[in-house]
Amino acid sequence: MPKPEKHVFVCSQTRPDGHPRGCCAQKGGSDLLQAFWKELQKRNLFDRISVTYSGCLGPCDGGPNVVVYPEGVMYSQVTKDDVAAIFDEHLLGGQPLERLQCPPAIWG
Amino acid sequence: MPKPEKHVFVCSQTRPDGHPRGCCAQKGGSDLLQAFWKELQKRNLFDRISVTYSGCLGPCDGGPNVVVYPEGVMYSQVTKDDVAAIFDEHLLGGQPLERLQCPPAIWG
């Protein structure tokens, strides 16, 4: 694949049941990853945007988390219903969504 | 964790034995990830640099692959012996290593 304009990393970290930090996989991260891939395929943007799963991105309490580079924008509590807007507004429109961004005190 | 100055993603993709694309995990990616984490710990750079494992980054033939953001520099055929130089020259020195970079025809 060519170097993407935007590279989306979706946290898919797993942890055992009852782990104090929880994990994005249990908070919907796995379904979210599938939703990102599905949207990428639907829009046929493989040559401009990459979607990759990743290990823990840090702010577990707010998961599922997604980070978009090169900007380094971290989204928290992302749901499948947010995916189309992230494509429209940020990945294609160039304007990160304010409402989903991780607070600057945590990631800033 | 705060937003890192550099975010290193180390491909740890697994695939079944005999898969035609192979995978970074079988080419040393798992040991490489450990080497990056060990170096991060040794240098106590947790507040400036993040090291995260990731799924497939694309150029499987050249694995193990490592991508560094925000620059989007892709390194291929990285070994444990390269990790200290990547920290010294790129992550801290700001100068990506030419010798390990994925060819522009593949990632450029």
CSV table of C-alpha atoms in Angstrom, one decimal:
chain,number,residue,atom,x,y,z
A,1,MET,CA,0.0,0.0,0.0
A,2,PRO,CA,1.2,3.6,-0.6
A,3,LYS,CA,1.9,5.9,2.3
A,4,PRO,CA,-1.6,6.9,3.4
A,5,GLU,CA,-2.8,10.5,3.7
A,6,LYS,CA,-4.5,9.4,7.0
A,7,HIS,CA,-3.6,6.4,9.1
A,8,VAL,CA,-6.3,5.4,11.5
A,9,PHE,CA,-5.3,3.1,14.4
A,10,VAL,CA,-8.2,1.4,16.2
A,11,CYS,CA,-7.4,0.1,19.7
A,12,SER,CA,-8.2,-3.6,19.9
A,13,GLN,CA,-6.4,-4.4,23.1
A,14,THR,CA,-7.7,-7.3,25.0
A,15,ARG,CA,-7.5,-7.9,28.8
A,16,PRO,CA,-8.9,-10.6,31.1
A,17,ASP,CA,-12.4,-10.2,32.5
A,18,GLY,CA,-12.2,-8.1,35.7
A,19,HIS,CA,-9.0,-6.4,34.8
A,20,PRO,CA,-9.1,-2.9,36.5
A,21,ARG,CA,-8.3,-1.0,33.3
A,22,GLY,CA,-10.7,-2.9,31.2
A,23,CYS,CA,-9.9,-2.9,27.5
A,24,CYS,CA,-11.1,-1.4,24.2
A,25,ALA,CA,-11.9,-4.8,22.7
A,26,GLN,CA,-14.5,-5.4,25.4
A,27,LYS,CA,-15.9,-1.8,25.0
A,28,GLY,CA,-16.7,-2.3,21.4
A,29,GLY,CA,-13.3,-1.8,19.8
A,30,SER,CA,-13.5,-5.0,17.8
A,31,ASP,CA,-16.8,-4.1,16.2
A,32,LEU,CA,-15.5,-0.6,15.7
A,33,LEU,CA,-12.5,-1.8,13.8
A,34,GLN,CA,-14.8,-3.8,11.5
A,35,ALA,CA,-17.0,-0.8,11.0
A,36,PHE,CA,-13.9,1.3,9.9
A,37,TRP,CA,-12.8,-1.4,7.5
A,38,LYS,CA,-16.3,-1.7,6.1
A,39,GLU,CA,-16.5,2.0,5.5
A,40,LEU,CA,-13.1,2.1,3.9
A,41,GLN,CA,-14.1,-0.7,1.5
A,42,LYS,CA,-17.5,0.9,0.8
A,43,ARG,CA,-15.8,4.2,-0.2
A,44,ASN,CA,-12.9,2.4,-1.9
A,45,LEU,CA,-10.3,4.6,-0.2
A,46,PHE,CA,-7.5,2.0,0.2
A,47,ASP,CA,-5.0,4.2,-1.7
A,48,ARG,CA,-5.6,7.2,0.5
A,49,ILE,CA,-6.5,5.9,4.0
A,50,SER,CA,-5.2,3.0,6.1
A,51,VAL,CA,-7.1,1.4,9.0
A,52,THR,CA,-5.0,-0.7,11.3
A,53,TYR,CA,-5.7,-2.3,14.6
A,54,SER,CA,-3.4,-1.5,17.5
A,55,GLY,CA,-2.5,-2.4,21.0
A,56,CYS,CA,-3.3,-0.1,23.9
A,57,LEU,CA,-3.3,3.6,23.1
A,58,GLY,CA,-3.3,4.8,26.7
A,59,PRO,CA,-6.6,6.4,27.8
A,60,CYS,CA,-8.4,3.1,28.6
A,61,ASP,CA,-11.1,4.6,30.7
A,62,GLY,CA,-12.4,6.4,27.6
A,63,GLY,CA,-12.3,3.5,25.2
A,64,PRO,CA,-12.8,2.5,22.6
A,65,ASN,CA,-10.0,4.8,21.4
A,66,VAL,CA,-8.9,5.7,17.9
A,67,VAL,CA,-5.9,7.7,16.9
A,68,VAL,CA,-5.5,9.4,13.5
A,69,TYR,CA,-2.1,10.3,12.2
A,70,PRO,CA,-0.3,12.4,11.0
A,71,GLU,CA,-2.3,14.8,13.1
A,72,GLY,CA,-2.3,12.7,16.2
A,73,VAL,CA,-5.9,13.3,17.0
A,74,MET,CA,-7.2,10.9,19.6
A,75,TYR,CA,-10.9,10.0,19.7
A,76,SER,CA,-12.5,8.3,22.7
A,77,GLN,CA,-15.8,6.6,23.3
A,78,VAL,CA,-16.2,6.1,19.6
A,79,THR,CA,-19.1,4.0,18.3
A,80,LYS,CA,-19.9,2.5,15.0
A,81,ASP,CA,-22.4,5.3,14.5
A,82,ASP,CA,-19.5,7.8,14.5
A,83,VAL,CA,-17.5,6.2,11.7
A,84,ALA,CA,-19.2,7.8,8.7
A,85,ALA,CA,-18.8,11.2,10.3
A,86,ILE,CA,-15.1,10.6,11.0
A,87,PHE,CA,-14.7,9.8,7.3
A,88,ASP,CA,-16.7,12.7,6.1
A,89,GLU,CA,-15.5,15.4,8.3
A,90,HIS,CA,-12.0,14.4,9.3
A,91,LEU,CA,-10.4,11.8,7.0
A,92,LEU,CA,-11.8,13.4,3.8
A,93,GLY,CA,-12.9,16.8,5.0
A,94,GLY,CA,-9.7,17.6,7.0
A,95,GLN,CA,-11.6,18.8,10.0
A,96,PRO,CA,-11.3,16.6,13.1
A,97,LEU,CA,-14.5,16.2,15.1
A,98,GLU,CA,-14.4,18.2,18.3
A,99,ARG,CA,-17.1,16.2,20.1
A,100,LEU,CA,-15.2,12.9,20.1
A,101,GLN,CA,-11.7,14.2,21.0
A,102,CYS,CA,-9.9,13.0,24.0
A,103,PRO,CA,-9.6,15.8,26.6
A,104,PRO,CA,-6.3,17.8,26.3
A,105,ALA,CA,-5.6,17.0,30.0
A,106,ILE,CA,-5.2,13.3,28.9
A,107,TRP,CA,-3.9,13.6,25.4
A,108,GLY,CA,-2.6,17.0,24.6
B,1,MET,CA,-0.2,9.1,28.7
B,2,PRO,CA,0.3,12.5,27.1
B,3,LYS,CA,0.3,12.9,23.3
B,4,PRO,CA,3.7,11.6,22.3
B,5,GLU,CA,6.2,13.5,20.2
B,6,LYS,CA,6.8,10.3,18.4
B,7,HIS,CA,4.5,7.3,18.1
B,8,VAL,CA,6.2,4.1,17.0
B,9,PHE,CA,4.0,1.3,15.7
B,10,VAL,CA,5.6,-2.1,15.5
B,11,CYS,CA,3.8,-4.6,13.3
B,12,SER,CA,3.0,-7.8,15.2
B,13,GLN,CA,0.6,-9.3,12.7
B,14,THR,CA,0.4,-13.1,12.9
B,15,ARG,CA,-0.6,-15.4,10.1
B,16,PRO,CA,-0.8,-19.2,9.8
B,17,ASP,CA,2.4,-21.1,8.9
B,18,GLY,CA,2.7,-21.3,5.1
B,19,HIS,CA,0.6,-18.2,4.4
B,20,PRO,CA,2.0,-16.7,1.2
B,21,ARG,CA,2.5,-13.2,2.7
B,22,GLY,CA,4.1,-14.5,5.8
B,23,CYS,CA,3.9,-12.1,8.7
B,24,CYS,CA,6.0,-9.7,10.8
B,25,ALA,CA,5.5,-11.8,14.0
B,26,GLN,CA,7.3,-14.7,12.4
B,27,LYS,CA,10.0,-12.5,11.0
B,28,GLY,CA,11.1,-11.2,14.4
B,29,GLY,CA,8.4,-8.5,14.9
B,30,SER,CA,7.5,-9.8,18.4
B,31,ASP,CA,11.0,-9.7,19.6
B,32,LEU,CA,11.4,-6.3,18.0
B,33,LEU,CA,8.5,-5.0,19.9
B,34,GLN,CA,10.0,-6.2,23.1
B,35,ALA,CA,13.3,-4.5,22.2
B,36,PHE,CA,11.5,-1.2,21.6
B,37,TRP,CA,9.7,-1.4,24.9
B,38,LYS,CA,12.9,-2.3,26.7
B,39,GLU,CA,14.7,0.7,25.1
B,40,LEU,CA,11.9,3.0,26.0
B,41,GLN,CA,12.0,1.8,29.6
B,42,LYS,CA,15.8,2.0,29.8
B,43,ARG,CA,15.7,5.6,28.6
B,44,ASN,CA,12.6,6.5,30.6
B,45,LEU,CA,11.0,8.3,27.7
B,46,PHE,CA,7.4,7.3,28.4
B,47,ASP,CA,6.2,10.9,28.4
B,48,ARG,CA,7.7,11.7,25.0
B,49,ILE,CA,7.6,8.5,23.0
B,50,SER,CA,4.9,5.8,22.7
B,51,VAL,CA,5.6,2.3,21.4
B,52,THR,CA,2.4,0.4,20.3
B,53,TYR,CA,2.0,-2.9,18.5
B,54,SER,CA,-0.1,-2.9,15.4
B,55,GLY,CA,-1.7,-5.1,12.8
B,56,CYS,CA,-0.4,-5.4,9.3
B,57,LEU,CA,1.2,-2.2,8.0
B,58,GLY,CA,1.2,-3.4,4.4
B,59,PRO,CA,4.7,-4.2,3.0
B,60,CYS,CA,4.8,-7.7,4.4
B,61,ASP,CA,7.7,-8.8,2.2
B,62,GLY,CA,10.0,-6.4,3.9
B,63,GLY,CA,9.0,-7.2,7.4
B,64,PRO,CA,9.3,-6.7,10.3
B,65,ASN,CA,8.0,-3.3,9.6
B,66,VAL,CA,7.8,-0.3,11.9
B,67,VAL,CA,6.1,3.0,11.2
B,68,VAL,CA,6.9,6.3,13.1
B,69,TYR,CA,4.4,9.1,13.3
B,70,PRO,CA,3.8,12.0,12.9
B,71,GLU,CA,6.3,11.8,10.0
B,72,GLY,CA,5.0,8.6,8.6
B,73,VAL,CA,8.4,7.0,8.2
B,74,MET,CA,8.2,3.3,7.4
B,75,TYR,CA,11.2,1.1,8.3
B,76,SER,CA,11.5,-2.4,7.0
B,77,GLN,CA,13.7,-5.4,7.9
B,78,VAL,CA,14.3,-3.9,11.3
B,79,THR,CA,16.2,-5.9,13.8
B,80,LYS,CA,16.8,-5.6,17.5
B,81,ASP,CA,20.2,-4.3,16.7
B,82,ASP,CA,18.7,-1.3,15.0
B,83,VAL,CA,16.6,-0.1,17.9
B,84,ALA,CA,19.2,2.0,19.7
B,85,ALA,CA,20.0,3.8,16.5
B,86,ILE,CA,16.4,4.5,15.8
B,87,PHE,CA,16.1,6.1,19.2
B,88,ASP,CA,19.3,8.0,18.9
B,89,GLU,CA,19.1,9.3,15.4
B,90,HIS,CA,15.3,9.5,14.7
B,91,LEU,CA,13.2,9.5,17.8
B,92,LEU,CA,15.5,11.8,19.8
B,93,GLY,CA,17.7,13.2,17.0
B,94,GLY,CA,14.9,14.0,14.6
B,95,GLN,CA,16.8,12.5,11.6
B,96,PRO,CA,15.1,9.3,10.2
B,97,LEU,CA,17.6,6.6,9.2
B,98,GLU,CA,17.9,6.3,5.5
B,99,ARG,CA,19.3,2.8,5.5
B,100,LEU,CA,16.2,1.2,6.9
B,101,GLN,CA,13.5,3.1,5.1
B,102,CYS,CA,11.0,1.3,3.0
B,103,PRO,CA,11.5,2.1,-0.7
B,104,PRO,CA,9.4,5.1,-2.0
B,105,ALA,CA,7.9,2.8,-4.7
B,106,ILE,CA,6.3,0.9,-1.9
B,107,TRP,CA,5.6,3.5,0.8
B,108,GLY,CA,5.9,7.0,-0.7
